[in-house]
Short mmCIF file of C-alpha atoms and ligand atoms in Angstrom, two decimals:
data_model
loop_
_atom_site.label_atom_id
_atom_site.label_comp_id
_atom_site.label_asym_id
_atom_site.label_seq_id
_atom_site.Cartn_x
_atom_site.Cartn_y
_atom_site.Cartn_z
CA MET A 132 72.13 290.71 79.12
CA GLN A 133 74.13 290.09 82.24
CA ALA A 134 74.48 292.45 85.15
CA THR A 135 78.15 292.04 86.12
CA GLU A 136 80.63 294.66 84.93
CA THR A 137 83.50 292.92 83.15
CA ALA A 138 86.95 293.93 81.90
CA THR A 139 85.99 294.35 78.24
CA MET A 140 82.93 296.52 78.86
CA PRO A 141 84.61 299.96 79.05
CA ASP A 142 85.91 299.58 75.48
CA ALA A 143 82.47 298.54 74.16
CA ARG A 144 80.83 301.38 76.09
CA ARG A 145 83.30 303.90 74.62
CA ALA A 146 82.58 302.59 71.10
CA LEU A 147 78.81 302.74 71.60
CA GLU A 148 78.99 306.27 73.00
CA ILE A 149 80.88 307.41 69.89
CA CYS A 150 78.40 305.55 67.65
CA ASN A 151 75.46 307.09 69.50
CA ALA A 152 76.78 310.54 68.62
CA CYS A 153 77.71 309.61 65.02
CA ARG A 154 74.79 307.32 64.01
CA TYR A 155 76.11 306.88 60.47
CA CYS A 156 75.43 303.11 60.62
CA GLU A 157 71.90 303.32 62.05
CA GLY A 158 70.31 301.39 59.17
CA PHE A 159 72.82 298.52 59.29
CA CYS A 160 71.27 296.21 61.88
CA ALA A 161 69.12 296.08 65.02
CA VAL A 162 72.04 297.08 67.27
CA PHE A 163 71.99 300.73 66.22
CA PRO A 164 68.26 301.42 66.82
CA ALA A 165 68.56 299.56 70.15
CA MET A 166 71.60 301.69 71.01
CA GLU A 167 69.71 304.87 70.11
CA ARG A 168 66.96 303.94 72.58
CA ARG A 169 69.59 304.35 75.32
CA ARG A 170 71.74 307.16 76.67
CA GLU A 171 73.76 304.97 79.03
CA PHE A 172 75.07 301.45 78.70
CA PRO A 173 74.99 299.53 81.99
CA ALA A 174 76.39 296.00 82.05
CA ALA A 175 73.08 294.21 81.33
CA ASP A 176 72.38 296.43 78.30
CA LEU A 177 75.88 295.88 76.94
CA GLY A 178 75.36 292.11 77.14
CA PHE A 179 72.05 292.48 75.30
CA LEU A 180 73.54 294.66 72.53
CA ALA A 181 76.54 292.31 72.20
CA ASN A 182 74.27 289.30 71.66
CA LEU A 183 72.12 291.29 69.23
CA CYS A 184 75.22 292.06 67.10
CA HIS A 185 75.60 289.36 64.45
CA GLY A 186 79.25 290.13 63.80
CA CYS A 187 78.62 291.01 60.14
CA ASN A 188 81.49 293.56 60.27
CA GLY A 189 79.54 296.04 58.11
CA CYS A 190 79.94 298.88 60.61
CA TYR A 191 83.71 298.31 60.84
CA HIS A 192 84.22 298.69 57.11
CA ALA A 193 82.00 301.78 56.99
CA CYS A 194 83.55 303.51 59.99
CA GLN A 195 85.59 306.68 59.57
CA TYR A 196 86.97 306.22 63.10
CA ALA A 197 88.26 302.66 62.55
CA PRO A 198 92.06 302.12 62.52
CA PRO A 199 94.27 303.83 61.41
CA HIS A 200 92.15 306.67 62.90
CA GLU A 201 93.53 307.54 66.34
CA TRP A 202 90.24 306.49 68.01
CA ALA A 203 90.78 302.96 66.60
CA LEU A 204 87.06 302.23 66.85
CA ASN A 205 86.23 298.55 66.33
CA LEU A 206 82.62 297.96 67.35
CA PRO A 207 82.32 294.31 66.10
CA ALA A 208 85.43 293.22 68.03
CA ALA A 209 84.44 295.13 71.19
CA LEU A 210 80.95 293.55 71.11
CA ALA A 211 82.36 290.07 70.37
CA ARG A 212 84.51 290.29 73.53
CA VAL A 213 81.54 291.41 75.65
CA ARG A 214 79.44 288.65 74.08
CA HIS A 215 81.90 285.98 75.13
CA GLU A 216 82.10 287.41 78.62
CA SER A 217 78.32 287.56 78.84
CA TRP A 218 78.18 283.83 78.14
CA SER A 219 81.05 283.09 80.49
CA GLU A 220 79.48 285.03 83.39
CA THR A 221 76.22 283.10 83.13
CA ILE A 222 77.54 279.57 82.52
CA ARG A 223 75.81 277.04 84.77
CA PRO A 224 77.20 275.14 86.65
CA ALA A 225 79.49 278.12 87.43
CA ALA A 226 82.46 275.79 88.07
CA LEU A 227 82.61 275.15 84.30
CA ARG A 228 83.05 278.84 83.34
CA GLY A 229 86.78 278.63 82.59
CA LEU A 230 86.12 276.01 79.87
CA LEU A 231 84.78 278.61 77.41
CA ARG A 232 88.36 279.88 77.10
CA ARG A 233 89.73 276.34 76.56
CA PRO A 234 87.33 275.00 73.92
CA LEU A 235 89.72 272.48 72.33
CA ALA A 236 90.78 270.85 75.60
CA ALA A 237 87.18 270.87 76.92
CA THR A 238 85.74 269.33 73.75
CA ALA A 239 88.53 266.78 73.29
CA GLY A 240 88.11 265.73 76.96
CA ALA A 241 84.33 265.41 76.62
CA VAL A 242 84.54 263.39 73.38
CA LEU A 243 87.21 261.13 74.86
CA ALA A 244 85.22 260.52 78.06
CA ALA A 245 82.07 259.81 76.03
CA GLY A 246 84.05 257.48 73.73
CA LEU A 247 85.40 255.55 76.73
CA ALA A 248 81.90 255.27 78.22
CA ALA A 249 80.57 253.98 74.89
CA LEU A 250 83.50 251.53 74.52
CA ALA A 251 83.04 250.25 78.07
CA SER A 252 79.49 249.24 77.25
CA ALA A 253 80.22 247.96 73.72
CA HIS A 254 80.19 244.21 73.37
CA GLY A 255 80.12 243.74 69.62
CA ARG A 256 83.29 242.71 67.85
CA ALA A 257 84.62 244.47 64.75
CA THR A 258 82.61 242.22 62.49
CA ALA A 259 79.62 242.91 60.26
CA HIS A 260 76.26 242.98 62.04
CA THR A 261 73.18 243.20 59.85
CA GLY A 262 69.40 243.23 60.12
CA PRO A 263 67.08 244.83 62.70
CA GLY A 264 68.84 245.47 66.02
CA ALA A 265 72.36 245.35 64.47
CA PHE A 266 73.47 248.55 66.28
CA TYR A 267 72.25 247.19 69.62
CA ALA A 268 74.44 244.10 69.14
CA VAL A 269 77.34 246.58 69.52
CA ILE A 270 75.96 248.96 72.16
CA PRO A 271 72.81 247.89 74.05
CA LEU A 272 69.74 250.07 73.37
CA ALA A 273 69.33 250.82 77.10
CA THR A 274 72.90 252.19 77.24
CA LEU A 275 72.36 254.33 74.13
CA ILE A 276 69.19 255.79 75.65
CA ALA A 277 70.78 256.38 79.07
CA LEU A 278 73.89 258.14 77.66
CA GLY A 279 71.92 260.23 75.13
CA ALA A 280 69.14 261.25 77.54
CA ALA A 281 71.48 262.14 80.43
CA THR A 282 73.81 264.33 78.32
CA LEU A 283 70.98 266.02 76.37
CA LEU A 284 69.05 266.76 79.55
CA PHE A 285 72.19 268.26 81.12
CA ALA A 286 72.73 270.41 77.99
CA LEU A 287 69.15 271.70 77.86
CA LEU A 288 68.88 272.45 81.59
CA ALA A 289 72.29 274.14 81.82
CA MET A 290 71.70 276.25 78.69
CA ALA A 291 68.25 277.28 79.95
CA ALA A 292 69.74 278.27 83.35
CA SER A 293 72.47 280.32 81.61
CA THR A 294 69.99 282.13 79.35
CA LEU A 295 67.61 282.83 82.25
CA ALA A 296 70.48 284.25 84.32
CA ALA A 297 71.28 286.61 81.43
CA TRP A 298 67.62 287.54 80.97
CA ARG A 299 67.23 288.46 84.64
CA GLY A 300 69.61 291.42 84.09
CA LEU A 301 67.02 293.12 81.88
CA GLY A 302 63.72 291.63 82.99
CA GLY A 303 60.33 291.77 81.29
CA THR A 304 57.90 289.14 80.07
CA PRO A 305 57.68 288.59 76.32
CA ARG A 306 54.39 288.01 74.51
CA SER A 307 53.99 285.31 71.89
CA ILE A 308 54.27 287.89 69.07
CA HIS A 309 57.76 288.83 70.35
CA VAL A 310 58.83 285.18 70.31
CA LEU A 311 57.42 284.77 66.79
CA ARG A 312 59.29 287.87 65.56
CA ALA A 313 62.49 286.58 67.16
CA LEU A 314 61.97 283.19 65.48
CA HIS A 315 61.66 284.98 62.13
CA ASP A 316 64.77 287.09 62.77
CA ALA A 317 66.77 284.02 63.87
CA ALA A 318 65.57 281.86 60.97
CA THR A 319 66.48 284.54 58.42
CA LEU A 320 69.55 285.85 60.29
CA LYS A 321 68.14 289.27 59.46
CA ASN A 322 70.86 291.13 61.32
CA LEU A 323 73.61 289.51 59.28
CA GLY A 324 72.94 292.33 56.84
CA GLY A 325 75.62 294.95 57.33
CA GLY A 326 73.83 297.75 55.50
CA GLY A 327 72.77 296.51 52.07
CA GLY A 328 71.05 293.32 53.26
CA LEU A 329 74.21 291.31 52.65
CA CYS A 330 76.99 290.70 55.14
CA PRO A 331 80.44 291.95 54.02
CA TYR A 332 82.06 288.85 55.64
CA PRO A 333 84.65 287.44 54.85
CA GLY A 334 86.01 290.62 53.19
CA GLU A 335 84.62 294.07 52.44
CA ARG A 336 82.35 293.09 49.54
CA PRO A 337 78.66 292.29 50.23
CA SER A 338 78.18 288.52 50.30
CA GLY A 339 75.41 286.15 51.33
CA ALA A 340 77.92 283.33 51.83
CA ARG A 341 77.98 283.28 55.62
CA ARG A 342 74.21 283.43 55.89
CA HIS A 343 73.76 280.59 53.40
CA ALA A 344 76.40 278.42 55.05
CA HIS A 345 74.90 279.03 58.50
CA HIS A 346 71.40 278.21 57.19
CA ALA A 347 72.76 274.92 55.81
CA LEU A 348 74.53 274.08 59.07
CA ALA A 349 71.70 274.99 61.45
CA GLY A 350 69.01 273.55 59.11
CA GLY A 351 70.99 270.32 58.73
CA PHE A 352 71.37 270.12 62.50
CA LEU A 353 67.59 270.44 62.95
CA LEU A 354 66.96 267.76 60.29
CA ALA A 355 69.43 265.40 61.97
CA PHE A 356 67.68 266.05 65.29
CA ALA A 357 64.31 265.35 63.62
CA ALA A 358 65.73 262.08 62.22
CA THR A 359 66.69 260.96 65.73
CA SER A 360 63.27 261.93 67.09
CA VAL A 361 61.43 259.99 64.34
CA ALA A 362 63.72 257.01 64.95
CA THR A 363 62.86 257.14 68.66
CA ILE A 364 59.13 256.99 67.81
CA ASP A 365 59.76 254.12 65.33
CA GLU A 366 61.70 252.23 68.01
CA HIS A 367 59.52 252.77 71.06
CA VAL A 368 56.02 253.35 69.68
CA LEU A 369 56.01 251.27 66.51
CA GLY A 370 58.52 248.65 67.65
CA TRP A 371 60.63 248.92 64.45
CA HIS A 372 64.33 248.35 65.17
CA ALA A 373 67.21 250.27 63.53
CA PRO A 374 68.97 250.16 61.07
CA TYR A 375 66.04 251.42 58.97
CA PRO A 376 65.63 251.00 55.19
CA TRP A 377 67.31 253.54 52.89
CA LEU A 378 63.97 255.13 51.94
CA SER A 379 62.56 255.32 55.50
CA LEU A 380 61.88 258.74 57.09
CA PRO A 381 64.71 258.65 59.69
CA VAL A 382 67.29 257.70 57.03
CA LEU A 383 66.08 260.31 54.53
CA LEU A 384 66.00 263.07 57.18
CA GLY A 385 69.37 261.98 58.60
CA THR A 386 71.03 261.87 55.17
CA ALA A 387 69.71 265.30 54.16
CA GLY A 388 70.68 266.69 57.59
CA GLY A 389 74.18 265.21 57.48
CA VAL A 390 74.90 266.47 53.96
CA LEU A 391 73.63 269.98 54.80
CA MET A 392 75.56 270.09 58.08
CA LEU A 393 78.76 268.99 56.38
CA ALA A 394 78.35 271.48 53.52
CA GLY A 395 77.49 274.33 55.94
CA ALA A 396 80.37 273.60 58.34
CA ALA A 397 82.85 273.22 55.45
CA GLY A 398 81.63 276.52 53.98
CA LEU A 399 82.00 278.36 57.30
CA ILE A 400 85.47 276.85 57.87
CA ALA A 401 86.55 277.97 54.39
CA LEU A 402 85.11 281.48 54.92
CA LYS A 403 86.91 281.74 58.24
CA ARG A 404 90.24 281.11 56.51
CA LEU A 405 89.50 283.98 54.10
CA ALA A 406 88.12 286.35 56.75
CA ASP A 407 89.68 289.78 57.22
CA PRO A 408 91.11 289.55 60.77
CA ALA A 409 90.84 293.32 61.48
CA PRO A 410 87.21 293.42 62.78
CA LEU A 411 87.47 290.07 64.62
CA ALA A 412 88.29 289.49 68.29
CA ALA A 413 91.10 286.93 68.02
CA GLU A 414 90.49 285.44 71.49
CA THR A 415 86.94 284.38 70.57
CA LEU A 416 87.81 282.51 67.37
CA ALA A 417 88.95 279.18 68.86
CA ALA A 418 85.45 278.51 70.22
CA ASP A 419 83.99 279.06 66.70
CA GLN A 420 86.56 276.75 65.12
CA VAL A 421 86.09 273.95 67.64
CA LEU A 422 82.30 273.92 67.24
CA LEU A 423 82.61 274.05 63.44
CA TRP A 424 85.01 271.08 63.33
CA LEU A 425 82.96 269.12 65.87
CA LEU A 426 79.76 269.58 63.85
CA ALA A 427 81.61 268.65 60.64
CA ALA A 428 82.98 265.50 62.32
CA ILE A 429 79.50 264.54 63.62
CA ALA A 430 78.03 264.88 60.13
CA ALA A 431 80.91 263.03 58.44
CA SER A 432 80.88 260.14 60.94
CA GLY A 433 77.08 259.87 60.70
CA LEU A 434 77.18 259.66 56.91
CA ALA A 435 80.05 257.15 57.04
CA LEU A 436 78.09 255.04 59.54
CA LEU A 437 75.12 255.05 57.18
CA ALA A 438 77.22 254.13 54.14
CA LEU A 439 79.20 251.38 55.93
CA ARG A 440 76.52 250.07 58.31
CA GLU A 441 76.62 246.55 56.89
CA THR A 442 80.42 246.24 57.04
CA ALA A 443 82.92 245.38 59.79
CA ALA A 444 83.67 249.13 60.16
CA MET A 445 80.21 249.70 61.70
CA PRO A 446 81.05 249.03 65.42
CA LEU A 447 83.97 251.49 65.42
CA LEU A 448 82.02 254.13 63.48
CA LEU A 449 79.07 253.75 65.85
CA VAL A 450 81.29 254.35 68.90
CA LEU A 451 82.99 257.32 67.16
CA HIS A 452 79.70 258.93 66.08
CA LEU A 453 78.16 258.41 69.51
CA ALA A 454 81.23 259.87 71.26
CA LEU A 455 81.14 263.00 69.05
CA VAL A 456 77.40 263.55 69.55
CA LEU A 457 77.64 263.06 73.33
CA GLY A 458 80.70 265.34 73.37
CA LEU A 459 78.62 268.03 71.66
CA PHE A 460 75.78 267.67 74.17
CA VAL A 461 78.15 267.83 77.16
CA THR A 462 80.00 270.93 75.88
CA MET A 463 76.93 272.85 74.63
CA PRO A 464 76.41 274.76 77.92
CA PHE A 465 79.98 276.07 78.13
CA GLY A 466 80.96 276.46 74.47
CA LYS A 467 80.10 278.45 71.37
CA PHE A 468 76.74 276.66 71.12
CA LEU A 469 75.55 279.03 73.86
CA HIS A 470 75.28 281.67 71.14
CA ALA A 471 72.02 280.11 69.92
CA PRO A 472 69.90 280.58 73.08
CA HIS A 473 71.63 283.86 74.07
CA ARG A 474 71.20 285.37 70.61
CA PHE A 475 67.62 284.16 70.50
CA ALA A 476 66.93 285.82 73.87
CA ALA A 477 68.46 289.07 72.57
CA LEU A 478 66.17 288.92 69.51
CA VAL A 479 63.13 288.41 71.77
CA ARG A 480 64.22 291.36 73.90
CA ASP A 481 64.70 293.49 70.79
CA ALA A 482 61.19 292.60 69.56
CA MET A 483 59.81 293.68 72.97
CA GLU A 484 61.69 296.98 72.89
CA ARG A 485 60.64 297.76 69.30
CA ASP A 486 57.05 297.10 70.30
CA SER A 487 57.10 299.43 73.29
CA ALA A 488 59.00 302.11 71.30
CA ARG A 489 56.13 302.10 68.76
CA SER A 490 53.38 302.46 71.35
C1 HEM B 598 68.79 281.01 67.47
C2 HEM B 598 69.45 280.41 66.54
C3 HEM B 598 70.79 280.91 66.00
C4 HEM B 598 71.20 282.19 65.74
C5 HEM B 598 70.41 283.48 65.90
C6 HEM B 598 72.56 282.10 65.28
C7 HEM B 598 73.33 283.17 64.88
C8 HEM B 598 74.65 283.12 64.51
C9 HEM B 598 75.44 284.22 64.08
C10 HEM B 598 74.92 285.64 63.93
C11 HEM B 598 76.68 283.78 63.84
C12 HEM B 598 77.87 284.61 63.34
C13 HEM B 598 78.51 285.35 64.43
C14 HEM B 598 79.16 284.47 65.44
O1 HEM B 598 80.10 283.75 65.10
O2 HEM B 598 78.71 284.48 66.58
C15 HEM B 598 76.71 282.38 64.14
C16 HEM B 598 77.81 281.57 64.06
C17 HEM B 598 77.79 280.22 64.21
N1 HEM B 598 76.69 279.44 64.44
FE1 HEM B 598 74.82 280.09 64.81
N2 HEM B 598 72.94 280.80 65.27
C18 HEM B 598 71.89 280.02 65.70
C19 HEM B 598 71.84 278.65 65.80
C20 HEM B 598 72.89 277.81 65.47
C21 HEM B 598 72.83 276.38 65.45
C22 HEM B 598 71.58 275.56 65.76
C23 HEM B 598 74.08 275.94 65.11
C24 HEM B 598 74.62 274.56 64.93
C25 HEM B 598 74.02 273.51 64.81
C26 HEM B 598 74.94 277.08 64.93
C27 HEM B 598 76.28 277.04 64.63
C28 HEM B 598 77.10 278.12 64.46
C29 HEM B 598 78.52 278.07 64.26
C30 HEM B 598 79.37 276.81 64.19
C31 HEM B 598 78.97 279.38 64.11
C32 HEM B 598 80.40 279.85 63.88
C33 HEM B 598 80.51 280.20 62.43
C34 HEM B 598 81.75 280.96 62.12
O3 HEM B 598 82.54 281.18 63.01
O4 HEM B 598 81.89 281.35 60.95
N3 HEM B 598 74.18 278.21 65.13
N4 HEM B 598 75.44 281.99 64.52
S1 SF4 B 599 80.73 302.39 63.59
FE1 SF4 B 599 81.74 304.31 63.09
S2 SF4 B 599 80.60 305.16 61.37
FE2 SF4 B 599 79.30 303.57 62.31
S3 SF4 B 599 78.01 304.69 63.77
FE3 SF4 B 599 79.81 303.95 64.88
S4 SF4 B 599 81.23 305.67 64.82
FE4 SF4 B 599 79.71 306.04 63.21
S1 SF4 B 600 75.64 293.28 63.34
FE1 SF4 B 600 77.18 294.09 61.94
S2 SF4 B 600 76.64 296.25 61.63
FE2 SF4 B 600 75.54 295.52 63.44
S3 SF4 B 600 76.88 296.07 65.17
FE3 SF4 B 600 77.33 293.97 64.63
S4 SF4 B 600 79.05 294.10 63.20
FE4 SF4 B 600 78.13 296.16 63.31
#
């Protein structure tokens, strides 16, 4: 979806040209029909196809031209490299582009900086604080709002700018039906099929494991986000101060979200250890790992904060949880999280193309 020719594109173009002649995998996912709608693969189209590929590895395991064949065709790896470059090329602000290749250093730096900012404003001692407003006795509410709002706004604006820059390479205005279809395809991870409806990841056998783990992780993330939104309404509209009772909506949503996030991230980390390395692009894996561990740490620290909120461990856990969440927000626009808006844009584009191919 980006218009700049990059170093990894010739290999992806070669693979797609072979696939376009072979077409054995055309029922596997949306990439093959989209490929067949094209005779040539300019840079913007390669970026689109790369973000449409869900890395299920089905076409690698089915391919008669994969290694040890002399053509050494590896479509998932070639598209994964282009995908990373497509994000890198469109990162806004552009000065942050290099950070996609240094995910551990970038994330550790962001979490540390956020932790220091939180500590600088913390005035509670490591003693138990209880009752309404207990968290704000450690970090003032105004500071929590300022840090959260500034980092989230940066994340949303920078990710929107990156996705728009990618979209400009292809152009077109989607209709609401295209967005709805893309929402369905994203929510079901339809393209994580690999032929028989089930992704062969982590090995060659069909398995729904990655899809289920991703659903848990992304669903848990949305629930945790909903918990924070409900808590904001409770705080500012209804005037109820956190910590909230165990059976209140923010706590129930947050607990369910944290448990799902932790289970999903742990599942994806375990699957990654088992994954066949042959169809993977090794240089893209660190970004996956860092986001997985960061999300797992956010969920674990959130659940620990909930469980220990009336003990002397609360101030430290609050600072830790806040630092991890702010670190996620700050790194979203130049890390693996970019896959969500870029993949979503590719699904919208695919819905538009399918529509015009029918008419
Ligand atoms: C539009 C919504 C989304 C779509 C279409 C999507 C799609 C995908 C796909 C296809 C993969 C596997 C291939 C790859 O590693 O790139 C993946 C991986 C991943 N996604 Fe998402 N995702 C979405 C939203 C999210 C959200 C909201 C989160 C986190 C809260 C998330 C976290 C992750 C992580 C951590 C991985 C790496 C997993 C691994 O390496 O095994 N995704 N996503
Ligand atoms: S991945 Fe291999 S088998 Fe599948 S379409 Fe491409 S060349 Fe053919
Ligand atoms: S989604 Fe799966 S089958 Fe489709 S191109 Fe990507 S790796 Fe191949």
